[in-house]
Structure formats: C-alpha cells, structure tokens
GROMACS .gro file of C-alpha atoms in nm:
model
  318
    1MET     CA    1   2.861  -3.503  19.760
    2SER     CA    2   3.228  -3.439  19.774
    3VAL     CA    3   3.470  -3.311  19.476
    4ALA     CA    4   3.808  -3.466  19.358
    5LYS     CA    5   4.054  -3.403  19.526
    6GLY     CA    6   4.203  -3.036  19.371
    7VAL     CA    7   3.886  -2.934  19.217
    8GLU     CA    8   3.744  -2.564  19.357
    9PRO     CA    9   3.478  -2.667  19.538
   10ALA     CA   10   3.284  -2.329  19.343
   11VAL     CA   11   3.321  -2.590  19.008
   12VAL     CA   12   3.027  -2.758  18.865
   13PRO     CA   13   3.119  -3.041  18.638
   14GLN     CA   14   2.900  -3.166  18.360
   15PRO     CA   15   2.674  -3.477  18.447
   16VAL     CA   16   2.963  -3.693  18.404
   17LEU     CA   17   2.841  -3.915  18.669
   18ALA     CA   18   2.507  -3.900  18.611
   19THR     CA   19   2.287  -4.238  18.709
   20LEU     CA   20   2.279  -4.527  18.476
   21THR     CA   21   1.957  -4.497  18.252
   22ARG     CA   22   1.742  -4.723  18.049
   23ALA     CA   23   1.811  -4.473  17.710
   24ALA     CA   24   2.073  -4.229  17.566
   25ILE     CA   25   2.210  -4.091  17.243
   26PHE     CA   26   2.522  -4.046  17.111
   27LEU     CA   27   2.548  -3.792  16.912
   28VAL     CA   28   2.872  -3.750  16.745
   29ALA     CA   29   2.972  -3.465  16.458
   30CYS     CA   30   3.187  -3.264  16.257
   31VAL     CA   31   3.187  -2.881  16.227
   32LYS     CA   32   3.228  -2.694  15.898
   33PRO     CA   33   3.537  -2.493  15.907
   34ASP     CA   34   3.428  -2.164  15.826
   35ARG     CA   35   3.344  -1.907  16.081
   36ASP     CA   36   3.034  -1.829  16.094
   37SER     CA   37   2.975  -2.198  16.205
   38TYR     CA   38   3.235  -2.237  16.495
   39ARG     CA   39   3.042  -1.925  16.597
   40ALA     CA   40   2.733  -2.073  16.598
   41VAL     CA   41   2.818  -2.389  16.851
   42HIS     CA   42   3.029  -2.126  17.060
   43SER     CA   43   2.679  -1.945  17.050
   44LEU     CA   44   2.478  -2.282  17.175
   45CYS     CA   45   2.757  -2.369  17.477
   46SER     CA   46   2.589  -2.064  17.671
   47ASP     CA   47   2.227  -2.108  17.538
   48LEU     CA   48   2.226  -2.524  17.578
   49PRO     CA   49   2.142  -2.539  17.943
   50GLY     CA   50   1.845  -2.314  17.877
   51ILE     CA   51   1.700  -2.560  17.632
   52PHE     CA   52   1.801  -2.837  17.871
   53ARG     CA   53   1.598  -2.695  18.127
   54ALA     CA   54   1.281  -2.647  17.882
   55VAL     CA   55   1.299  -3.022  17.795
   56ASP     CA   56   1.397  -3.176  18.134
   57PHE     CA   57   1.113  -2.982  18.299
   58ARG     CA   58   0.864  -3.204  18.049
   59ARG     CA   59   0.929  -3.516  18.226
   60ILE     CA   60   1.165  -3.411  18.559
   61GLU     CA   61   1.128  -3.764  18.706
   62ALA     CA   62   1.277  -3.942  18.402
   63ALA     CA   63   1.656  -3.758  18.493
   64LEU     CA   64   1.738  -3.673  18.154
   65SER     CA   65   2.069  -3.569  18.147
   66CYS     CA   66   2.316  -3.402  17.851
   67VAL     CA   67   2.721  -3.417  17.860
   68VAL     CA   68   2.909  -3.195  17.562
   69GLY     CA   69   3.270  -3.313  17.486
   70PHE     CA   70   3.488  -3.119  17.196
   71GLY     CA   71   3.792  -3.277  16.990
   72SER     CA   72   4.100  -3.090  17.029
   73ASP     CA   73   4.109  -2.894  16.655
   74ALA     CA   74   3.753  -2.797  16.763
   75TRP     CA   75   3.846  -2.679  17.098
   76ALA     CA   76   4.121  -2.445  16.901
   77GLU     CA   77   3.857  -2.303  16.697
   78ILE     CA   78   3.624  -2.216  16.927
   79PHE     CA   79   3.733  -2.084  17.263
   80GLY     CA   80   4.136  -2.039  17.147
   81LYS     CA   81   4.358  -2.099  17.419
   82PRO     CA   82   4.411  -2.182  17.633
   83GLN     CA   83   4.333  -2.585  17.575
   84PRO     CA   84   4.343  -2.887  17.819
   85ARG     CA   85   4.658  -3.015  17.896
   86GLU     CA   86   4.621  -3.364  17.749
   87LEU     CA   87   4.389  -3.245  17.473
   88HIS     CA   88   4.469  -3.432  17.172
   89ALA     CA   89   4.351  -3.631  16.853
   90PHE     CA   90   4.238  -4.018  16.943
   91ARG     CA   91   4.583  -4.215  16.873
   92GLU     CA   92   4.449  -4.510  16.598
   93ILE     CA   93   4.633  -4.845  16.708
   94ARG     CA   94   4.726  -5.130  16.451
   95SER     CA   95   4.858  -5.498  16.524
   96GLY     CA   96   4.778  -5.745  16.323
   97GLU     CA   97   4.422  -5.744  16.209
   98ARG     CA   98   4.318  -5.538  16.548
   99HIS     CA   99   4.248  -5.196  16.423
  100ALA     CA  100   4.107  -4.915  16.662
  101VAL     CA  101   4.032  -4.720  16.396
  102SER     CA  102   4.095  -4.295  16.450
  103THR     CA  103   3.767  -4.092  16.302
  104PRO     CA  104   3.748  -3.728  16.254
  105ALA     CA  105   3.484  -3.577  16.504
  106ASP     CA  106   3.479  -3.258  16.655
  107LEU     CA  107   3.210  -3.247  16.939
  108LEU     CA  108   3.028  -3.498  17.122
  109PHE     CA  109   2.669  -3.494  17.302
  110HIS     CA  110   2.601  -3.768  17.556
  111ILE     CA  111   2.273  -3.761  17.633
  112ARG     CA  112   2.121  -4.051  17.847
  113ALA     CA  113   1.716  -4.021  18.048
  114ARG     CA  114   1.524  -4.324  18.157
  115GLU     CA  115   1.297  -4.300  17.792
  116MET     CA  116   1.421  -4.216  17.471
  117ASP     CA  117   1.173  -3.933  17.382
  118LEU     CA  118   1.315  -3.699  17.571
  119CYS     CA  119   1.688  -3.788  17.453
  120PHE     CA  120   1.518  -3.764  17.117
  121GLU     CA  121   1.374  -3.429  17.118
  122LEU     CA  122   1.707  -3.254  17.316
  123VAL     CA  123   1.881  -3.391  16.991
  124THR     CA  124   1.618  -3.235  16.787
  125GLN     CA  125   1.648  -2.921  16.899
  126ILE     CA  126   2.014  -2.919  16.953
  127MET     CA  127   2.025  -2.991  16.564
  128GLU     CA  128   1.763  -2.743  16.507
  129ARG     CA  129   2.055  -2.481  16.646
  130ILE     CA  130   2.354  -2.620  16.481
  131GLY     CA  131   2.295  -2.864  16.247
  132TRP     CA  132   2.306  -2.620  15.946
  133SER     CA  133   2.687  -2.553  16.054
  134LEU     CA  134   2.782  -2.963  16.080
  135SER     CA  135   2.939  -3.123  15.815
  136SER     CA  136   2.890  -3.480  15.923
  137ALA     CA  137   2.723  -3.641  16.223
  138ASP     CA  138   2.653  -4.006  16.396
  139GLU     CA  139   2.408  -4.044  16.554
  140THR     CA  140   2.366  -4.417  16.740
  141GLN     CA  141   2.111  -4.432  17.009
  142GLY     CA  142   2.137  -4.680  17.314
  143PHE     CA  143   1.961  -4.883  17.548
  144ARG     CA  144   1.960  -5.095  17.836
  145TYR     CA  145   1.977  -5.461  17.757
  146PHE     CA  146   1.800  -5.687  18.029
  147ASP     CA  147   2.006  -5.673  18.376
  148ASP     CA  148   2.304  -5.442  18.260
  149ARG     CA  149   2.402  -5.693  17.980
  150ASP     CA  150   2.633  -5.616  17.636
  151LEU     CA  151   2.475  -5.783  17.319
  152LEU     CA  152   2.746  -6.065  17.383
  153GLY     CA  153   2.549  -6.137  17.701
  154PHE     CA  154   2.791  -6.025  18.003
  155VAL     CA  155   2.707  -5.733  18.254
  156ASP     CA  156   2.897  -5.472  18.129
  157GLY     CA  157   3.022  -5.165  18.395
  158THR     CA  158   3.055  -5.417  18.730
  159GLU     CA  159   3.389  -5.257  18.789
  160ASN     CA  160   3.246  -4.884  18.787
  161PRO     CA  161   3.395  -4.715  19.071
  162ARG     CA  162   3.127  -4.507  19.278
  163GLY     CA  163   3.079  -4.220  19.521
  164THR     CA  164   3.422  -4.035  19.591
  165ALA     CA  165   3.626  -4.292  19.371
  166ALA     CA  166   3.437  -4.214  19.082
  167LEU     CA  167   3.474  -3.861  19.108
  168ASN     CA  168   3.829  -3.891  19.143
  169ALA     CA  169   3.825  -4.161  18.868
  170ALA     CA  170   3.647  -3.887  18.597
  171LEU     CA  171   3.733  -3.532  18.652
  172VAL     CA  172   4.078  -3.303  18.611
  173GLY     CA  173   4.172  -3.173  18.971
  174ALA     CA  174   4.484  -2.974  19.040
  175GLU     CA  175   4.679  -3.081  18.812
  176ASP     CA  176   4.532  -2.875  18.520
  177ALA     CA  177   4.404  -2.609  18.723
  178ALA     CA  178   4.241  -2.371  18.442
  179PHE     CA  179   3.989  -2.694  18.344
  180ALA     CA  180   3.950  -2.869  18.676
  181GLY     CA  181   3.582  -3.025  18.712
  182GLY     CA  182   3.643  -3.124  18.307
  183SER     CA  183   3.663  -3.495  18.157
  184TYR     CA  184   3.846  -3.625  17.893
  185VAL     CA  185   3.574  -3.870  17.723
  186ILE     CA  186   3.666  -4.166  17.457
  187ILE     CA  187   3.414  -4.353  17.246
  188GLN     CA  188   3.410  -4.637  17.036
  189LYS     CA  189   3.134  -4.806  16.831
  190TYR     CA  190   3.203  -5.176  16.843
  191LEU     CA  191   3.006  -5.456  16.574
  192HIS     CA  192   2.974  -5.757  16.723
  193ASP     CA  193   3.004  -6.091  16.497
  194VAL     CA  194   2.738  -6.231  16.776
  195ALA     CA  195   2.674  -6.598  16.544
  196LYS     CA  196   3.031  -6.655  16.553
  197TRP     CA  197   3.011  -6.547  16.963
  198ASN     CA  198   2.758  -6.788  17.045
  199ALA     CA  199   2.934  -7.047  16.856
  200LEU     CA  200   3.155  -7.036  17.146
  201SER     CA  201   3.051  -7.301  17.515
  202THR     CA  202   2.998  -7.026  17.822
  203GLU     CA  203   3.309  -7.139  17.974
  204GLU     CA  204   3.527  -7.060  17.656
  205GLN     CA  205   3.350  -6.699  17.677
  206GLU     CA  206   3.389  -6.707  18.051
  207ARG     CA  207   3.730  -6.721  17.936
  208ILE     CA  208   3.759  -6.448  17.718
  209ILE     CA  209   3.526  -6.214  17.928
  210GLY     CA  210   3.678  -6.340  18.281
  211ARG     CA  211   3.365  -6.335  18.443
  212LYS     CA  212   3.107  -6.548  18.484
  213LYS     CA  213   2.804  -6.511  18.229
  214LEU     CA  214   2.548  -6.578  18.483
  215SER     CA  215   2.622  -6.432  18.745
  216ASP     CA  216   2.872  -6.199  18.684
  217ILE     CA  217   3.122  -6.315  18.978
  218GLU     CA  218   3.500  -6.260  18.827
  219LEU     CA  219   3.681  -6.584  18.758
  220SER     CA  220   3.966  -6.649  19.030
  221ASP     CA  221   4.367  -6.619  18.920
  222VAL     CA  222   4.360  -6.969  18.851
  223LEU     CA  223   4.109  -6.992  18.602
  224LYS     CA  224   4.116  -6.660  18.447
  225PRO     CA  225   4.381  -6.648  18.174
  226ALA     CA  226   4.607  -6.340  18.105
  227SER     CA  227   4.450  -6.237  17.823
  228ALA     CA  228   4.088  -6.197  17.958
  229HIS     CA  229   3.918  -5.852  17.893
  230ASN     CA  230   3.929  -5.805  18.278
  231ALA     CA  231   4.257  -5.830  18.348
  232LEU     CA  232   4.416  -5.634  18.021
  233THR     CA  233   4.203  -5.349  18.110
  234SER     CA  234   4.316  -5.359  18.445
  235ILE     CA  235   4.554  -5.059  18.515
  236VAL     CA  236   4.772  -5.024  18.800
  237GLU     CA  237   5.034  -4.749  18.903
  238ASP     CA  238   5.234  -4.712  19.253
  239GLY     CA  239   5.011  -5.077  19.375
  240LYS     CA  240   4.689  -4.875  19.345
  241GLU     CA  241   4.427  -4.959  19.045
  242VAL     CA  242   4.325  -4.680  18.851
  243LYS     CA  243   3.970  -4.675  18.716
  244ILE     CA  244   3.805  -4.507  18.464
  245LEU     CA  245   3.429  -4.488  18.445
  246ARG     CA  246   3.193  -4.653  18.131
  247ASP     CA  247   2.898  -4.581  18.018
  248ASN     CA  248   2.846  -4.827  17.795
  249MET     CA  249   2.530  -4.913  17.527
  250PRO     CA  250   2.390  -5.187  17.330
  251PHE     CA  251   2.253  -5.042  16.977
  252GLY     CA  252   2.225  -5.217  16.722
  253ARG     CA  253   1.970  -5.363  16.398
  254PRO     CA  254   1.910  -5.709  16.378
  255SER     CA  255   1.775  -5.700  16.051
  256LYS     CA  256   2.067  -5.532  15.912
  257GLY     CA  257   2.282  -5.771  16.085
  258GLU     CA  258   2.399  -5.525  16.367
  259PHE     CA  259   2.487  -5.564  16.695
  260GLY     CA  260   2.725  -5.352  16.862
  261THR     CA  261   2.844  -5.198  17.189
  262TYR     CA  262   2.896  -4.820  17.215
  263PHE     CA  263   3.195  -4.743  17.434
  264ILE     CA  264   3.206  -4.473  17.619
  265GLY     CA  265   3.472  -4.394  17.878
  266TYR     CA  266   3.530  -4.073  18.119
  267SER     CA  267   3.815  -4.020  18.280
  268ARG     CA  268   4.087  -3.783  18.477
  269SER     CA  269   4.372  -3.853  18.186
  270PRO     CA  270   4.323  -4.010  17.857
  271ARG     CA  271   4.627  -4.223  17.926
  272THR     CA  272   4.493  -4.475  18.149
  273THR     CA  273   4.177  -4.512  17.867
  274GLU     CA  274   4.502  -4.539  17.594
  275GLN     CA  275   4.661  -4.794  17.809
  276MET     CA  276   4.347  -5.027  17.853
  277LEU     CA  277   4.297  -5.017  17.468
  278GLU     CA  278   4.669  -5.052  17.391
  279ASN     CA  279   4.696  -5.375  17.618
  280MET     CA  280   4.354  -5.430  17.420
  281PHE     CA  281   4.484  -5.425  17.046
  282VAL     CA  282   4.878  -5.524  17.112
  283GLY     CA  283   4.841  -5.714  17.436
  284ARG     CA  284   5.033  -5.733  17.722
  285PRO     CA  285   5.333  -5.834  17.688
  286PRO     CA  286   5.279  -5.789  17.262
  287GLY     CA  287   5.086  -6.071  17.113
  288ASN     CA  288   4.852  -6.143  17.482
  289TYR     CA  289   4.597  -5.946  17.298
  290ASP     CA  290   4.213  -5.926  17.395
  291ARG     CA  291   4.057  -6.221  17.246
  292ILE     CA  292   3.701  -6.048  17.227
  293LEU     CA  293   3.890  -5.856  16.957
  294ASP     CA  294   3.835  -6.192  16.749
  295PHE     CA  295   3.439  -6.121  16.711
  296SER     CA  296   3.411  -5.755  16.776
  297ARG     CA  297   3.578  -5.461  16.554
  298ALA     CA  298   3.537  -5.065  16.628
  299VAL     CA  299   3.443  -4.863  16.346
  300THR     CA  300   3.502  -4.568  16.557
  301GLY     CA  301   3.722  -4.410  16.804
  302SER     CA  302   3.729  -4.053  16.929
  303LEU     CA  303   3.879  -3.835  17.203
  304PHE     CA  304   3.684  -3.529  17.351
  305PHE     CA  305   3.690  -3.319  17.640
  306ALA     CA  306   3.410  -3.202  17.839
  307PRO     CA  307   3.481  -2.897  18.049
  308ALA     CA  308   3.313  -2.816  18.379
  309ALA     CA  309   2.997  -2.704  18.325
  310THR     CA  310   3.104  -2.358  18.489
  311PHE     CA  311   3.344  -2.325  18.210
  312LEU     CA  312   3.079  -2.334  17.981
  313GLU     CA  313   2.794  -2.136  18.186
  314ASN     CA  314   3.079  -1.843  18.205
  315LEU     CA  315   3.159  -1.826  17.815
  316GLY     CA  316   2.861  -1.570  17.741
  317GLY     CA  317   2.778  -1.435  17.402
  318ASP     CA  318   3.024  -1.423  17.137
   0.00000   0.00000   0.00000
C-alpha cells in the first residue's frame, strides 16, 4: 500500500485505516492535572504496543486495532513542544436551537475488533495501567447494525475514500513534516429522537439524508434539497472534493430510550471536518442547516491528534 503524498516511507501510521469491524469501544478520558498522572500516560504510550500484542495474539483473526489520540492541553503536558500545527480544543458551534457542544477530553482510545470481548479486554488492560490517573472517562460501546446502517435506518459511510485516497484524506503529510503520518480526530456523540424520526415518511427521511433508504443510492440533484445531509457535508476546494475518513457506529440502551450514533472522523486537517459541522449547524448559506439536527443532538464534542505509531514507539521511557 502506498503512503500519503509527503509522508516518508519510514513513518508508520497508527491503524487509522483499519477495516470496518462489528464492534468498537470509544474510550475518552481526562487526565488528573498532576505530574505523576501525566507521566503514567507517557509511560503507557511506550508500553501500549506490547499490551496490544498480548491481547491481539489471543485471537489474531479478530482484527483487533487501537488508535490513541491526544487533546491539545494533554499534548503540552505529556509531550511538550513542538505540537501538531492545527491541534486545538474543539470549537463549539451555536446557531438557533442547534448546538455542537465542546466537552473536555485529553485522551481518546478508539478500539475496534470483529468481537467485543477483545475490545473489552484491551480497555480493561489500559484502565488497569492508568485508570488511577484519570479524573473522568466516557466509555461507549458501538456495534455494527445490520448492513452498516445507523439507528435512523440509513447506510452510514458510503462515501468513505479507499486505498490511496483514504491515506491522503486521513494522514498528515509534508505540510507538517514533524508529525507526518499522524491524523486529526473529531468525535461527537449524537442522540436521536427515533420516535419523532420514524413518524416521518420514508420520502421525507430520504430528502433529509440525500439518499434512498433501501438501496443507498444518492438522490439526483433534481430531487435532493440543498439542506440534505450529504450535500452540506460535501466540501469542495479548488474544484476537488476534500474527504475525511469516518468510522461511525450506533450505540444505545433501548430500555433507557437511548438511541445514538458515535461520529468519529479522521482527517489530514481538522478544518475539513470543522467546515462540515459549520455547514450542518449554521447552514450553507446560514439558515440552510442540516434537518437531521431537528431529530439528533450532539452531547459531546472533542478534537484529538493521533500521532504516527513511529512517534509513539520512539518515545522511550520517562
């Protein structure tokens, strides 16, 4: 497989481009603001490959993978300078009743496998090592729903880039050479009002999403409104569409009335995902917002940088 333009062959990325799986755990945490806690996280970065191999070897065919990302405040405390050029706190967006919230977060562990038990075991081992150093954590277990659909009933991730296009979309290149092979990651948890959504006709739902519900075929420009989700999240620069790499997953607790989508987007620059969110919440033009937000609300929002595996392996001890 080739590497993104500008990324040296010697740089090995984290498994950002791992294949889609049927299970995932999204572990987001804040680190206690003391030297010992930050040192523990730094130490884990060096030891995580060995921990991963021990868990992965128990069932290699299960395609276990782990990506770890760091928020801007944590980066400064754990690694010091320099810092990835575009790393910053997630920028909240408010427009009318729509709110893309910004929630505190220092660490992200995105763990995927074909079966949940391996994800569970790896999170257990991570928390055993650094759980005492974390002040808070959110753990969300995601699952693949039928034929890659979200809980609104539509296929999610159809337009994901593949092959070399995925590498160029997700990995930093020569524009920030010290962090080539890394990736910016934005996460949001969305909760859906499924009863309200299901009260719509299929045709109304299709106009909001911009695709046919059964076949997943994109609506023609004649039928698709400018406010359709896939229209507003299409970013074009210099006549070329700029992609991000998504690995969204459903989550929920039906007994609690909780139905959600965990959005996770990897990108070469956070500006691409930020522009998508601006279009969704404010509108393009303003007021022409994403109608899916009449049925879904964001309850978290954080930005991380996932450095190359080579960067983490070269850290050494304290």
